[in-house]
């Protein structure tokens, strides 16, 4: 049995800002029948209230030219998985997770403390599986800086790219003063990027295997358009690069038992779904009519998600006989756009800002269609969750959306959603109009498509096998 240590910046059930937390919170469970899996994350302010009987494991000092700080590691077991939390009040006990001017220093500390933790406590780790830029310096630290230590010597490294758009780029001083790296490492080309350094690049260079979260995205990032200026580095590693589609926690996301929705249903009792629609409409100030098609959006409001296509096309979308509910926060102009639209389409359009887990569940359960017109999408979980709840996704054919949504085919009656190719308002509108038409004029076909979507296996069963193969190949 191998011991695999996941290192990431967020994980359910403790802290989540996006799909990374879903994956780090659910993949270990799927792997745990054949492996021992532990998880290492920072102890953010919001995590403290969720700890029960967490015990300190070790305390040590991280010492580099600009960091001289004490790190304490706490441990708590959750559902059979050991979680290790890095405690440092100044760095992590803040209101949010990211976007602070000292992020370079904070996450240097996170990477160094993790490497030192492995050195100090013999956990017999075989594989470190680090995720996204926040843990991007771990392979370099473990394989170069700490390589002579017996606890590090034989560790193999897997790195998963969840989103190449966020790379952790910092000035050179972060490498020298915060990470304490030598001039030789800094200048050998493996971590340099523009005038500074790049955590994501370092991980791509130093990990034994690199994975990303869908087969299509694994191809897309090798090209100029989606490679985010790291495509050439990725091409050098393309024979060690794997695209493995994410799964979701199908016990947590289950319309037949979800404690956050009022009316439970499954493929056999799909008729009950509409009762959730009525609850949702009432709750959000939409006119409660079970026959009106209800569109939903559950998303970070960022350029990645193609949200402005929806805003730009709003007049035409509202010209269809539909209601729309949007949940999410993000870029100010997008939030402002929806606030403005609510005034215009009062009673037909609802906008709820913020991160709201219960409402997200109610939207997945209560809507007929979920809009996800992403510019790029490494995997995307919202569309899978929606399908599980019989809410048909309308997506752009890109990344994981392309790999998980099978477009409706009127001839064969196959399909689990609707998709369009070009990133334009007219393509989005065209396919949305078709879906709306199907809903109103061909309800039997629409319902069959909902049943198709609900019957797809989005669990980790298949994908965790693929991760196991990657681990075995090391
Ligand atoms: P990303 O990680 O790029 O944000 P994903 O689709 O992979 O996109 O994952 C998003 C996850 O976050 C899903 O579990 C989704 O339900 C959840 N989510 C997104 N926005 C919100 C929100 N405003 N409130 C609650 N949950 C949200
Ligand atoms: C990132 C991506 C999203 C993916 C998630 C989990 O946040 O934007 O597409 O589903 O990570 O891997």
Coordinates of C-alpha atoms and ligand atoms in Angstrom, one line a residue:
X1 CA 0.0 0.0 0.0
X2 CA 1.5 3.3 -1.1
X3 CA 1.3 6.5 1.0
X4 CA 0.2 9.4 -1.1
X5 CA 0.3 12.9 0.4
X6 CA -2.0 15.5 -1.3
X7 CA -0.7 19.0 -1.0
X8 CA -3.2 21.8 -1.9
X9 CA -4.4 25.1 -0.9
X10 CA -8.0 24.1 -0.3
X11 CA -10.0 21.0 0.4
X12 CA -13.6 20.1 1.4
X13 CA -15.0 19.7 4.0
X14 CA -12.8 22.4 5.5
X15 CA -12.4 25.3 2.9
X16 CA -13.6 25.9 -0.6
X17 CA -13.5 28.7 -3.2
X18 CA -13.8 26.5 -6.3
X19 CA -13.6 23.1 -7.8
X20 CA -10.1 22.4 -6.5
X21 CA -11.5 21.9 -3.1
X22 CA -14.1 19.5 -4.4
X23 CA -11.4 17.4 -6.0
X24 CA -8.9 17.4 -3.1
X25 CA -11.9 16.6 -0.8
X26 CA -13.2 13.6 -2.8
X27 CA -10.4 12.0 -4.8
X28 CA -8.6 10.7 -1.7
X29 CA -11.7 8.8 -0.6
X30 CA -11.8 7.1 -4.0
X31 CA -8.1 6.1 -3.8
X32 CA -8.2 5.0 -0.2
X33 CA -9.3 1.4 -0.8
X34 CA -5.9 0.6 -2.3
X35 CA -3.7 3.4 -0.9
X36 CA -3.1 5.4 2.2
X37 CA -3.9 9.0 1.4
X38 CA -3.3 12.1 3.5
X39 CA -4.0 15.8 2.8
X40 CA -1.9 18.9 3.7
X41 CA -3.6 22.3 3.6
X42 CA -3.1 25.7 5.3
X43 CA -5.2 26.4 8.4
X44 CA -7.2 29.4 7.2
X45 CA -9.3 31.5 9.5
X46 CA -12.5 29.9 8.2
X47 CA -11.1 26.3 8.9
X48 CA -10.6 26.9 12.6
X49 CA -14.3 26.6 13.4
X50 CA -14.5 23.3 11.6
X51 CA -11.7 21.6 13.5
X52 CA -12.7 19.0 16.1
X53 CA -10.0 17.5 18.3
X54 CA -7.2 18.5 16.0
X55 CA -3.9 17.6 17.7
X56 CA -0.5 19.3 17.2
X57 CA 2.0 16.9 15.5
X58 CA 5.1 19.0 15.3
X59 CA 6.4 22.6 15.6
X60 CA 9.5 23.9 13.9
X61 CA 11.0 27.1 12.5
X62 CA 11.1 27.9 8.8
X63 CA 14.2 30.0 8.3
X64 CA 15.2 31.7 5.0
X65 CA 16.6 35.2 4.5
X66 CA 13.2 36.9 4.8
X67 CA 11.2 34.3 6.7
X68 CA 11.9 33.3 10.3
X69 CA 8.6 31.9 11.4
X70 CA 7.3 29.1 13.5
X71 CA 5.1 26.5 11.8
X72 CA 2.9 24.2 13.7
X73 CA 1.2 21.2 12.0
X74 CA -2.1 19.9 13.4
X75 CA -3.7 16.6 12.5
X76 CA -7.4 15.6 12.3
X77 CA -8.8 12.5 10.7
X78 CA -11.9 12.9 8.6
X79 CA -13.8 10.0 7.1
X80 CA -10.6 7.9 7.4
X81 CA -8.4 10.4 5.7
X82 CA -5.6 12.2 7.7
X83 CA -5.7 15.9 7.2
X84 CA -2.6 17.9 8.2
X85 CA -3.1 21.7 8.7
X86 CA -0.3 24.2 8.6
X87 CA -0.9 26.8 11.3
X88 CA 0.5 30.3 11.1
X89 CA -1.7 33.0 12.4
X90 CA -0.1 35.9 10.4
X91 CA 0.0 34.2 7.1
X92 CA -3.3 32.3 7.0
X93 CA -5.7 33.5 9.6
X94 CA -7.1 36.2 7.4
X95 CA -10.6 36.9 5.9
X96 CA -9.8 35.4 2.4
X97 CA -7.5 32.9 0.9
X98 CA -5.7 34.7 -2.0
X99 CA -5.0 38.0 -3.5
X100 CA -2.8 39.4 -0.8
X101 CA 0.4 41.4 -1.6
X102 CA 2.5 38.9 0.3
X103 CA 1.1 35.8 -1.4
X104 CA 4.6 35.0 -2.7
X105 CA 5.9 34.9 0.9
X106 CA 2.8 33.1 2.3
X107 CA 3.0 30.3 -0.2
X108 CA 6.8 30.0 -0.1
X109 CA 6.2 29.4 3.6
X110 CA 3.5 26.8 2.8
X111 CA 5.8 24.9 0.4
X112 CA 8.8 25.0 2.7
X113 CA 6.8 24.0 5.8
X114 CA 5.4 21.0 3.9
X115 CA 8.9 19.9 2.8
X116 CA 10.2 20.4 6.4
X117 CA 7.2 18.5 7.9
X118 CA 8.1 15.5 5.8
X119 CA 11.7 15.8 6.9
X120 CA 10.8 16.0 10.6
X121 CA 8.0 13.5 10.8
X122 CA 8.5 10.1 9.2
X123 CA 5.2 9.4 7.5
X124 CA 6.8 7.1 4.9
X125 CA 5.4 9.1 2.1
X126 CA 5.9 7.4 -1.3
X127 CA 4.2 10.0 -3.5
X128 CA 3.5 13.7 -3.1
X129 CA 0.6 14.7 -5.3
X130 CA 0.6 18.5 -5.3
X131 CA -2.1 20.6 -6.9
X132 CA -2.0 24.0 -8.7
X133 CA 0.5 26.7 -8.3
X134 CA 0.1 27.1 -4.5
X135 CA 2.0 23.8 -4.0
X136 CA 4.1 24.3 -7.1
X137 CA 7.5 24.5 -5.5
X138 CA 7.2 21.2 -3.6
X139 CA 8.7 19.0 -6.4
X140 CA 11.8 21.3 -6.7
X141 CA 12.2 21.6 -2.9
X142 CA 11.9 17.8 -2.4
X143 CA 14.0 16.7 -5.3
X144 CA 16.7 19.3 -5.2
X145 CA 16.9 21.2 -1.9
X146 CA 15.9 18.3 0.5
X147 CA 17.0 15.5 -1.7
X148 CA 19.6 14.0 0.6
X149 CA 17.3 13.6 3.5
X150 CA 16.1 10.0 3.9
X151 CA 12.5 10.9 4.1
X152 CA 12.6 12.8 0.8
X153 CA 15.1 10.7 -1.1
X154 CA 12.7 8.2 -2.6
X155 CA 9.6 10.3 -3.0
X156 CA 8.0 10.6 -6.4
X157 CA 6.1 13.7 -7.5
X158 CA 2.8 14.1 -9.3
X159 CA 1.5 17.6 -10.0
X160 CA -2.0 18.3 -11.2
X161 CA -2.9 21.5 -13.1
X162 CA -6.4 22.5 -12.2
X163 CA -6.1 25.9 -13.9
X164 CA -3.1 27.0 -16.0
X165 CA -4.4 30.6 -16.0
X166 CA -3.2 31.1 -12.4
X167 CA 0.5 30.4 -12.2
X168 CA 1.9 32.1 -9.0
X169 CA 4.3 34.6 -10.7
X170 CA 6.4 36.6 -8.2
X171 CA 9.5 38.8 -8.3
X172 CA 13.0 37.1 -8.1
X173 CA 13.3 38.2 -4.5
X174 CA 10.7 35.5 -3.6
X175 CA 13.0 32.8 -4.9
X176 CA 16.1 34.2 -3.2
X177 CA 14.7 35.6 0.1
X178 CA 11.5 33.7 0.8
X179 CA 12.3 30.3 -0.6
X180 CA 16.0 30.7 0.1
X181 CA 17.0 29.1 -3.3
X182 CA 20.6 29.3 -4.5
X183 CA 21.6 31.4 -7.5
X184 CA 22.3 28.3 -9.4
X185 CA 18.8 27.0 -9.1
X186 CA 17.3 30.4 -9.7
X187 CA 19.3 30.9 -12.9
X188 CA 19.2 27.5 -14.5
X189 CA 16.0 28.4 -16.4
X190 CA 13.6 26.0 -14.6
X191 CA 11.7 28.4 -12.5
X192 CA 12.4 31.8 -14.2
X193 CA 9.6 33.5 -16.1
X194 CA 9.8 37.1 -17.4
X195 CA 11.6 39.1 -14.8
X196 CA 10.6 36.8 -12.0
X197 CA 9.7 33.3 -11.0
X198 CA 6.7 31.0 -11.7
X199 CA 5.5 28.4 -9.2
X200 CA 3.4 26.5 -11.9
X201 CA 6.4 26.3 -14.3
X202 CA 8.6 25.0 -11.6
X203 CA 6.1 22.1 -10.8
X204 CA 5.8 21.3 -14.5
X205 CA 9.6 21.0 -14.8
X206 CA 10.3 19.1 -11.6
X207 CA 7.4 16.8 -11.1
X208 CA 7.9 13.2 -12.3
X209 CA 4.4 13.2 -13.8
X210 CA 2.1 16.1 -14.7
X211 CA -1.7 15.6 -14.9
X212 CA -4.5 17.9 -15.7
X213 CA -8.2 17.6 -15.2
X214 CA -9.6 16.5 -18.6
X215 CA -8.2 14.9 -21.7
X216 CA -9.2 17.9 -23.9
X217 CA -7.5 20.4 -21.7
X218 CA -4.4 18.3 -21.7
X219 CA -4.3 18.8 -25.5
X220 CA -5.4 22.4 -25.5
X221 CA -2.6 23.6 -23.1
X222 CA 0.0 22.4 -25.5
X223 CA -1.0 25.1 -27.9
X224 CA -0.6 28.9 -28.0
X225 CA -4.3 29.8 -27.3
X226 CA -4.7 27.9 -24.0
X227 CA -1.0 27.4 -23.1
X228 CA -0.9 30.6 -21.1
X229 CA 2.7 31.1 -22.2
X230 CA 3.7 27.8 -20.7
X231 CA 2.9 25.6 -23.7
X232 CA 6.5 25.2 -24.7
X233 CA 7.5 24.0 -21.3
X234 CA 4.4 21.7 -21.3
X235 CA 5.4 20.3 -24.7
X236 CA 8.8 19.3 -23.3
X237 CA 6.8 17.3 -20.8
X238 CA 4.1 16.0 -23.0
X239 CA 5.0 12.4 -22.7
X240 CA 4.6 12.7 -18.9
X241 CA 1.4 14.7 -19.2
X242 CA -2.0 13.0 -18.6
X243 CA -5.5 14.3 -18.9
X244 CA -7.8 12.7 -16.4
X245 CA -11.4 13.8 -16.1
X246 CA -12.5 14.9 -12.7
X247 CA -15.3 13.0 -10.9
X248 CA -17.7 14.4 -8.3
X249 CA -18.7 13.1 -4.9
X250 CA -21.9 11.4 -5.9
X251 CA -23.0 10.8 -2.3
X252 CA -22.8 14.5 -1.5
X253 CA -24.4 15.5 -4.8
X254 CA -27.4 13.2 -4.9
X255 CA -30.9 14.6 -5.6
X256 CA -32.5 11.5 -4.0
X257 CA -31.0 12.3 -0.6
X258 CA -29.5 15.8 -0.7
X259 CA -30.3 17.4 2.7
X260 CA -30.1 20.9 1.2
X261 CA -33.1 20.4 -1.1
X262 CA -36.7 20.0 0.0
X263 CA -38.1 17.6 -2.6
X264 CA -36.0 14.5 -3.4
X265 CA -36.2 12.8 -6.7
X266 CA -34.3 10.4 -9.0
X267 CA -34.6 9.1 -12.6
X268 CA -37.9 7.3 -11.7
X269 CA -39.4 10.2 -9.8
X270 CA -38.3 13.1 -12.0
X271 CA -41.7 14.7 -11.7
X272 CA -40.8 15.8 -8.2
X273 CA -38.0 18.0 -9.5
X274 CA -40.5 20.8 -10.4
X275 CA -41.4 21.2 -6.8
X276 CA -37.9 22.4 -6.2
X277 CA -38.4 24.9 -9.0
X278 CA -41.4 26.4 -7.3
X279 CA -39.5 26.7 -4.0
X280 CA -36.6 28.4 -5.8
X281 CA -38.7 30.8 -7.7
X282 CA -40.5 31.9 -4.5
X283 CA -37.3 32.2 -2.6
X284 CA -35.6 34.3 -5.2
X285 CA -38.5 36.6 -6.1
X286 CA -39.2 35.1 -9.5
X287 CA -42.8 34.5 -10.5
X288 CA -43.6 30.9 -9.4
X289 CA -44.8 29.1 -12.5
X290 CA -43.9 25.5 -13.0
X291 CA -44.2 25.7 -16.7
X292 CA -41.7 28.5 -17.4
X293 CA -38.2 27.3 -18.2
X294 CA -35.8 28.3 -15.5
X295 CA -32.1 28.9 -16.4
X296 CA -29.4 28.8 -13.8
X297 CA -25.8 29.9 -13.4
X298 CA -23.6 28.8 -10.4
X299 CA -20.2 30.2 -11.0
X300 CA -17.3 32.4 -10.1
X301 CA -18.0 35.5 -12.1
X302 CA -14.8 35.7 -14.1
X303 CA -13.7 36.2 -17.7
X304 CA -12.9 32.4 -17.8
X305 CA -16.5 31.5 -17.4
X306 CA -17.8 33.5 -20.4
X307 CA -20.3 35.3 -18.2
X308 CA -20.2 38.4 -20.4
X309 CA -21.7 36.4 -23.3
X310 CA -24.8 36.0 -21.1
X311 CA -24.9 39.6 -20.2
X312 CA -24.3 40.8 -23.7
X313 CA -27.1 38.6 -25.0
X314 CA -29.5 39.3 -22.2
X315 CA -32.2 41.1 -24.3
X316 CA -32.4 38.1 -26.7
X317 CA -32.3 35.5 -23.9
X318 CA -35.1 37.3 -22.0
X319 CA -36.9 37.5 -25.3
X320 CA -37.3 33.7 -25.0
X321 CA -40.0 32.6 -22.5
X322 CA -37.5 32.0 -19.7
X323 CA -36.5 33.0 -16.2
X324 CA -32.9 33.2 -15.0
X325 CA -31.2 32.9 -11.6
X326 CA -27.5 33.7 -11.2
X327 CA -25.4 32.8 -8.2
X328 CA -21.9 34.0 -7.8
X329 CA -19.4 36.7 -7.1
X330 CA -16.3 37.9 -8.9
X331 CA -15.3 40.7 -11.2
X332 CA -17.1 44.0 -10.3
X333 CA -18.3 44.8 -13.8
X334 CA -20.0 41.4 -14.1
X335 CA -21.7 41.7 -10.7
X336 CA -22.7 45.2 -11.6
X337 CA -24.1 44.0 -14.9
X338 CA -26.4 41.5 -13.3
X339 CA -27.5 44.0 -10.6
X340 CA -28.5 46.4 -13.4
X341 CA -30.3 43.7 -15.4
X342 CA -32.4 42.6 -12.3
X343 CA -33.9 46.1 -12.3
X344 CA -34.8 45.7 -15.9
X345 CA -36.2 42.2 -15.8
X346 CA -37.7 42.3 -12.3
X347 CA -39.5 39.1 -11.5
X348 CA -37.8 37.2 -14.3
X349 CA -34.2 37.5 -13.4
X350 CA -32.7 37.0 -9.9
X351 CA -29.1 37.6 -9.0
X352 CA -27.5 36.5 -5.7
X353 CA -24.0 37.5 -5.0
X354 CA -21.6 35.6 -2.8
X355 CA -20.7 32.0 -2.2
X356 CA -23.8 30.1 -1.0
X357 CA -23.7 26.3 -0.7
X358 CA -27.4 25.7 0.1
X359 CA -28.6 27.9 -2.7
X360 CA -26.2 26.3 -5.2
X361 CA -27.9 22.9 -4.4
X362 CA -31.4 24.5 -4.8
X363 CA -30.4 25.9 -8.1
X364 CA -29.0 22.6 -9.4
X365 CA -32.2 20.9 -8.3
X366 CA -34.7 23.6 -9.3
X367 CA -33.5 24.7 -12.7
X368 CA -34.2 23.2 -16.2
X369 CA -31.0 24.3 -17.8
X370 CA -27.5 25.4 -16.5
X371 CA -25.6 28.0 -18.5
X372 CA -21.8 27.5 -18.7
X373 CA -20.4 29.2 -21.8
X374 CA -16.8 29.1 -20.7
X375 CA -14.0 30.6 -22.7
X376 CA -11.8 27.8 -21.4
X377 CA -12.6 25.1 -18.8
X378 CA -10.0 22.7 -17.5
X379 CA -12.7 20.4 -16.4
X380 CA -15.7 22.1 -14.7
X381 CA -17.8 20.4 -12.1
X382 CA -20.9 22.5 -12.2
X383 CA -22.1 20.9 -15.4
X384 CA -21.6 17.4 -14.0
X385 CA -23.5 18.3 -10.8
X386 CA -26.2 19.8 -12.9
X387 CA -26.5 16.7 -15.0
X388 CA -26.8 14.6 -11.9
X389 CA -29.7 16.7 -10.9
X390 CA -31.4 16.5 -14.3
X391 CA -30.6 20.1 -15.1
X392 CA -29.3 20.1 -18.6
X393 CA -26.1 22.0 -19.2
X394 CA -25.7 24.5 -22.1
X395 CA -21.9 24.6 -22.6
X396 CA -19.2 25.6 -24.9
X397 CA -17.3 22.7 -26.5
X398 CA -14.0 23.3 -24.7
X399 CA -11.9 21.4 -22.2
X400 CA -13.7 19.3 -19.7
X401 CA -17.1 20.6 -20.9
X402 CA -16.5 18.9 -24.2
X403 CA -15.4 15.7 -22.5
X404 CA -18.4 15.5 -20.1
X405 CA -21.4 16.8 -22.0
X406 CA -22.7 14.8 -24.9
X407 CA -24.7 17.2 -27.1
X408 CA -28.4 16.4 -27.8
X409 CA -29.0 14.6 -31.1
X410 CA -32.6 14.9 -32.3
X411 CA -32.3 11.9 -34.6
X412 CA -30.9 9.4 -32.1
X413 CA -32.4 11.0 -29.0
X414 CA -28.9 10.6 -27.5
X415 CA -27.2 13.4 -25.5
X416 CA -27.0 14.8 -22.0
X417 CA -27.0 18.5 -22.7
X418 CA -26.4 21.2 -25.4
X419 CA -23.2 22.7 -26.7
X420 CA -21.8 25.3 -29.1
X421 CA -18.4 25.8 -30.7
X422 CA -17.5 29.4 -31.2
X423 CA -17.1 31.8 -28.3
X424 CA -19.7 34.2 -29.6
X425 CA -23.1 35.5 -28.3
X426 CA -24.8 34.3 -31.4
X427 CA -23.6 30.7 -31.1
X428 CA -24.6 30.7 -27.4
X429 CA -28.0 32.1 -28.3
X430 CA -28.6 29.7 -31.2
X431 CA -28.1 26.6 -29.1
X432 CA -30.0 28.0 -26.1
X433 CA -33.0 28.8 -28.4
X434 CA -32.9 25.2 -29.6
X435 CA -32.9 23.9 -26.0
X436 CA -35.8 26.2 -25.0
X437 CA -37.7 25.0 -28.1
X438 CA -37.2 21.4 -27.1
X439 CA -38.4 22.1 -23.6
X440 CA -41.7 23.7 -24.7
X441 CA -42.5 21.7 -27.8
X442 CA -40.9 18.3 -27.2
X443 CA -41.3 17.7 -23.5
X444 CA -40.9 13.9 -23.8
X445 CA -37.6 14.3 -25.6
X446 CA -36.5 16.9 -23.1
X447 CA -37.3 14.6 -20.2
X448 CA -35.5 11.7 -21.9
X449 CA -32.4 13.9 -22.2
X450 CA -32.7 14.7 -18.5
X451 CA -32.8 11.0 -17.7
X452 CA -29.8 10.4 -19.9
X453 CA -27.9 13.0 -18.0
X454 CA -28.9 11.7 -14.6
X455 CA -27.8 8.2 -15.6
X456 CA -24.2 9.1 -16.4
X457 CA -21.7 7.8 -13.9
X458 CA -19.8 10.9 -12.7
X459 CA -18.3 9.2 -9.7
X460 CA -14.5 8.9 -9.2
X461 CA -14.6 5.2 -10.0
X462 CA -13.0 5.4 -13.5
X463 CA -10.8 8.4 -13.0
X464 CA -9.3 7.2 -9.7
X465 CA -8.2 4.1 -11.6
X466 CA -6.4 6.3 -14.0
X467 CA -4.7 8.2 -11.2
X468 CA -3.7 4.8 -9.7
X469 CA -2.1 3.9 -13.0
X470 CA -0.1 7.1 -13.0
X471 CA 1.1 6.4 -9.4
X472 CA 2.0 2.8 -10.5
X473 CA 4.1 4.0 -13.4
X474 CA 6.4 6.0 -11.1
Ligands
LIG1 P1 -14.1 26.5 -10.8 O1 -13.3 25.6 -10.0 O2 -13.3 27.0 -12.0 O3 -14.7 27.6 -10.1 P2 -15.8 24.2 -11.2 O4 -17.0 24.0 -12.1 O5 -14.8 23.2 -11.4 O6 -15.3 25.7 -11.5 O7 -16.2 24.1 -9.7 C1 -17.0 25.1 -9.1 C2 -17.5 24.5 -7.8 O8 -17.8 25.6 -6.9 C3 -18.8 23.7 -7.9 O9 -18.8 22.8 -6.8 C4 -19.9 24.8 -7.8 O10 -21.1 24.2 -7.3 C5 -19.2 25.7 -6.7 N1 -19.6 27.1 -6.8 C6 -19.3 28.0 -7.7 N2 -19.8 29.2 -7.4 C7 -20.5 29.0 -6.3 C8 -21.3 29.9 -5.4 N3 -21.4 31.2 -5.7 N4 -21.8 29.4 -4.3 C9 -21.7 28.1 -4.0 N5 -21.0 27.2 -4.8 C10 -20.4 27.7 -5.9
LIG2 C1 -10.3 24.7 -11.7 C2 -10.9 24.8 -13.0 C3 -12.1 23.9 -13.2 C4 -11.9 22.5 -12.6 C5 -11.4 22.7 -11.1 C6 -11.2 21.4 -10.4 O1 -10.8 25.6 -10.8 O2 -11.2 26.1 -13.4 O3 -12.4 23.8 -14.6 O4 -13.1 21.8 -12.6 O5 -10.2 23.4 -11.1 O6 -10.2 20.6 -11.1

